[in-house]
C-alpha positions as a printed Julia matrix, in Angstrom:
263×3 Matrix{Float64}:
 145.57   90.44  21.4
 142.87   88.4   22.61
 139.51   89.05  23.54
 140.27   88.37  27.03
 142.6    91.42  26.57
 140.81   94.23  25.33
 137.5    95.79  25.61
 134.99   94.88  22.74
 131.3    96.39  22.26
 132.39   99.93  23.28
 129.99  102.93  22.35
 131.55  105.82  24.09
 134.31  107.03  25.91
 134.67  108.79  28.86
 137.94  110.96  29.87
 139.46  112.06  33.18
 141.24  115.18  32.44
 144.14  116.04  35.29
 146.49  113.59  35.26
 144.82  111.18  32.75
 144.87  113.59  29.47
 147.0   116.26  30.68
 149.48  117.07  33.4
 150.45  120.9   34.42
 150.53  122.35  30.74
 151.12  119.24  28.51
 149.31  116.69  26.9
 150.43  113.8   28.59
 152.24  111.84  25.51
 149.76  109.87  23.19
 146.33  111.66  24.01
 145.87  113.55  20.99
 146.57  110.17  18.88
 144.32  107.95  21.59
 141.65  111.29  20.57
 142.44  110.66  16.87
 142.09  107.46  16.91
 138.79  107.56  18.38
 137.55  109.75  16.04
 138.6   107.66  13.17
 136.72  104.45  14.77
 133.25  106.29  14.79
 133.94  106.04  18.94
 132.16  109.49  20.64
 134.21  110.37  23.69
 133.81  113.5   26.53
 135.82  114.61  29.06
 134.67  114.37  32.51
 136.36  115.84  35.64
 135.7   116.45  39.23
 137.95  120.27  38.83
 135.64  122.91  41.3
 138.74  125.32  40.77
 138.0   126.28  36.99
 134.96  126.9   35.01
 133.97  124.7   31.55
 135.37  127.94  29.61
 139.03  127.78  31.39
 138.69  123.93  31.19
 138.46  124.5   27.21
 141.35  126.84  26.88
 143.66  124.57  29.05
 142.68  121.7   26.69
 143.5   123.97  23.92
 146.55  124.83  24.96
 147.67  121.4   25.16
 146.96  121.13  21.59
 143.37  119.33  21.91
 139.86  120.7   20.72
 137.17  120.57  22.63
 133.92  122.08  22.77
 132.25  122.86  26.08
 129.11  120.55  25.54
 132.37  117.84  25.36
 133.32  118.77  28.76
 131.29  117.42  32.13
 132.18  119.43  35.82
 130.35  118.83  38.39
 129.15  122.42  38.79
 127.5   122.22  35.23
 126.04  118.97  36.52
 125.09  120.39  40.23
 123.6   123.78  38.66
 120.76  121.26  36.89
 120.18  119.02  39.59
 120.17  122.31  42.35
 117.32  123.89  39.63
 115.27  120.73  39.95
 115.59  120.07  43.79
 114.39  123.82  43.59
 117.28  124.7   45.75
 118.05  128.27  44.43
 119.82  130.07  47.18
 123.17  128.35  48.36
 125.87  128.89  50.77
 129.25  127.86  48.4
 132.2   126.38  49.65
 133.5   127.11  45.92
 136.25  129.83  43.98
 134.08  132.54  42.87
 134.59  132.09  38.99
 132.95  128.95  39.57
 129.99  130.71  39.98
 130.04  131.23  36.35
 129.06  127.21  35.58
 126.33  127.58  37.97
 123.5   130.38  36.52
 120.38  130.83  38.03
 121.56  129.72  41.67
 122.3   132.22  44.27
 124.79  132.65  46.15
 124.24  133.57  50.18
 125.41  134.21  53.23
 122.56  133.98  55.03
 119.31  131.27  55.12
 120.57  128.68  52.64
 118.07  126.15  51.27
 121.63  124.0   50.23
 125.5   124.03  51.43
 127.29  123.33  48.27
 130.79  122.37  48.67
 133.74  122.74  46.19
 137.4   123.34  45.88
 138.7   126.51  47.57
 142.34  125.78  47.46
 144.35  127.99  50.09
 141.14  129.91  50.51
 139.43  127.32  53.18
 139.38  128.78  56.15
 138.1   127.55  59.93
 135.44  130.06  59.38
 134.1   129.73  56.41
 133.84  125.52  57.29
 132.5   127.08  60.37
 129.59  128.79  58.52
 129.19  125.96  56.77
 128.65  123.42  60.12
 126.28  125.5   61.26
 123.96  125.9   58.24
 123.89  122.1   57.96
 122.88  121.81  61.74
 119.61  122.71  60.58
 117.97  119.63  59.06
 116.24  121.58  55.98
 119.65  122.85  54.51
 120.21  120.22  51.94
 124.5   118.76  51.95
 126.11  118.63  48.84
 129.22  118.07  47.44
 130.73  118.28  44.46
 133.56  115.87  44.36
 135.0   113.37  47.3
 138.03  112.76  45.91
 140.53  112.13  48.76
 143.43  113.95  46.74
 144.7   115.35  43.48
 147.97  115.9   42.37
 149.5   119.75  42.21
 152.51  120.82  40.78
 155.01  120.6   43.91
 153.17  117.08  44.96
 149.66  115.47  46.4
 147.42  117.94  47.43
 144.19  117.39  50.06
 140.92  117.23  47.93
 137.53  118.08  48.55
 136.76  114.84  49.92
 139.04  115.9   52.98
 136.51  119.11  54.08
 133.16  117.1   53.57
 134.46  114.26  55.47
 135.13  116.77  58.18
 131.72  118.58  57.84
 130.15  114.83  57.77
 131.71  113.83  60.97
 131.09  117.46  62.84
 127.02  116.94  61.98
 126.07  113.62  61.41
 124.91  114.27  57.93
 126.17  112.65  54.99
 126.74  115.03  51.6
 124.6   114.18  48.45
 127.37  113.85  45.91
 126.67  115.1   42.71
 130.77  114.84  40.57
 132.05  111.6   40.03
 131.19  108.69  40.97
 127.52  109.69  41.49
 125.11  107.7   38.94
 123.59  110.97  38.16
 126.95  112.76  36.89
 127.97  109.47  35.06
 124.55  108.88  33.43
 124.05  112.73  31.91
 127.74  111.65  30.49
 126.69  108.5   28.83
 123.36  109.89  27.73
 125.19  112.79  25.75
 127.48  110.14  23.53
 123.75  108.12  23.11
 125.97  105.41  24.66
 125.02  102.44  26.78
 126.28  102.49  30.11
 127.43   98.59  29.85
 129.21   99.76  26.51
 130.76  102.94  27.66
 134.4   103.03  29.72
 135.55  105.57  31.74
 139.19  106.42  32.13
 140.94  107.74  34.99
 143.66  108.2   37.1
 141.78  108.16  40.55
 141.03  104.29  41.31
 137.86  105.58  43.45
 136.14  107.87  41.68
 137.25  107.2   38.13
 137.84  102.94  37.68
 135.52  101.83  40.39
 133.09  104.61  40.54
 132.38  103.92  36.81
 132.24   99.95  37.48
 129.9   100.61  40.5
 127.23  102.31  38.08
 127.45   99.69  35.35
 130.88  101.01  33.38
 133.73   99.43  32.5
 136.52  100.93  34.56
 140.08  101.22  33.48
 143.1   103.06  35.49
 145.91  104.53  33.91
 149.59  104.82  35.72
 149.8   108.58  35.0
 148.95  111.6   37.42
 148.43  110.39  40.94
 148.26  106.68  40.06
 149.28  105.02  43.26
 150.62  100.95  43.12
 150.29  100.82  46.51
 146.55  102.04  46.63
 145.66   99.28  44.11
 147.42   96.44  45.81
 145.59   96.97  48.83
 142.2    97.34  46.93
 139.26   94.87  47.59
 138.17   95.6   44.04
 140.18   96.07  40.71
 139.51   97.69  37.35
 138.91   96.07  34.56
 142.14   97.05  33.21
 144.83   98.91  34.25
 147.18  100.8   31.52
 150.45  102.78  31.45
 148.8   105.72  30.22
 146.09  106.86  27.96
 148.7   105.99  24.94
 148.15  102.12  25.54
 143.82  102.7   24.9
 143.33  102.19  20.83
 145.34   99.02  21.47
 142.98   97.99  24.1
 140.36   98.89  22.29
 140.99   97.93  18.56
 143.54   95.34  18.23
């Protein structure tokens, strides 16, 4: 392979989980090799995902169960993220658009239902409701509530099919006020950079890999990453083809990365 066709120089390794490590219950085939194989290169590598439905514990036992170790200081939500940069901004009582063992990943916030200093919006699944958005609209009418989200993915994919994401509500919650959300999951700088800093890795030497062609390949790309897409979880040609802007590779799955990497 030439050196046109891999990536040389890399210091770290960053790792969609849903559909780019694991699908439903499995491993998808060749992570826990790609993982290995890392390891035996001296290559650090975390896992970083936009989930708002499942706290960095659950996260850990999923991975587990798909037969791969991981610590929680290897794993990178955007709650975990949110909960520091919420403490900073001082912003200590919040309305949540989130599941309620989310809460969990996000100590020392409150959570209210009245007087918010910040609407904070997550993944509720089936449990978005007009009124709760509704609650939400009119907390952000007032210019002192801060916005934030904590993904904008457009979609993700469930078991029965593709599923509306986060992205979806704040979109709608943008439009209704006129505000636009401070996003804090991928592909803010901040979430990728407290990623990178934990592997001691270079940004321009670390690659992120991913399934979503936004947030994952050119989110990564946008804040000085390599980005690289894999055709696994809700990989979609179609999407790419019609795409202004292009990873810097694009793989089957996670299975084809050592070779990318170290051949």
């Amino acid at each position: 392979m030439s050196g046109h066709d891999r990536l040389t120089d890399i210091q770290g390794v960053l790792l969609d989980l849903d559909g780019t490590v694991y699908e439903a219950d499995h491993a998808i085939s060749g992570t826990v090799e790609t993982l290995a194989a890392l390891r035996s290169h001296g290559i650090p590598y975390c896992f970083v995902t936009n989930t708002t439905s499942k706290p960095r514990s659950v996260v850990v036992e999923r991975l587990r169960q798909a037969g791969i170790a991981a610590t929680p200081e290897q794993i990178f939500t955007a709650p975990a993220v949110a909960r520091d940069w919420l403490r900073e901004k001082q912003f200590t009582r919040c309305y949540f658009l989130l599941r309620p063992p989310l809460l969990a990943d996000l100590e020392g916030v409150e959570a209210v239902d009245e007087t918010p200093q910040a609407v904070v919006v997550g993944d509720m699944g089936d449990d978005f409701t007009y009124n709760k958005l509704n609650r939400a609209f009119r907390f952000l009418l007032d210019e002192r509530c801060a916005f934030v989200t904590l993904a904008a993915n457009r979609c993700f994919k469930g078991g029965d099919g593709l599923c509306l994401d986060v992205g979806a509500f704040v979109a709608a919650l943008e439009f209704a006020t006129g505000r636009k959300a401070e996003l804090i999951g991928k592909p803010s700088p901040a979430f990728f950079e407290v990623a990178c800093a934990s592997l001691h890795a270079d940004p321009a030497h670390t690659v992120m890999i991913g399934d979503d062609l936004e947030s994952d390949a050119l989110g990564a790309q946008a804040c000085g990453l390599r980005g690289v897409l894999v055709r696994t979880g809700k990989f979609r040609a179609e999407q790419l083809a019609v795409s202004g802007k292009k990873p810097d590779f694009v793989l089957d799955s996670i299975a084809d990365l050592p070779r990318l990497l170290f051949q």
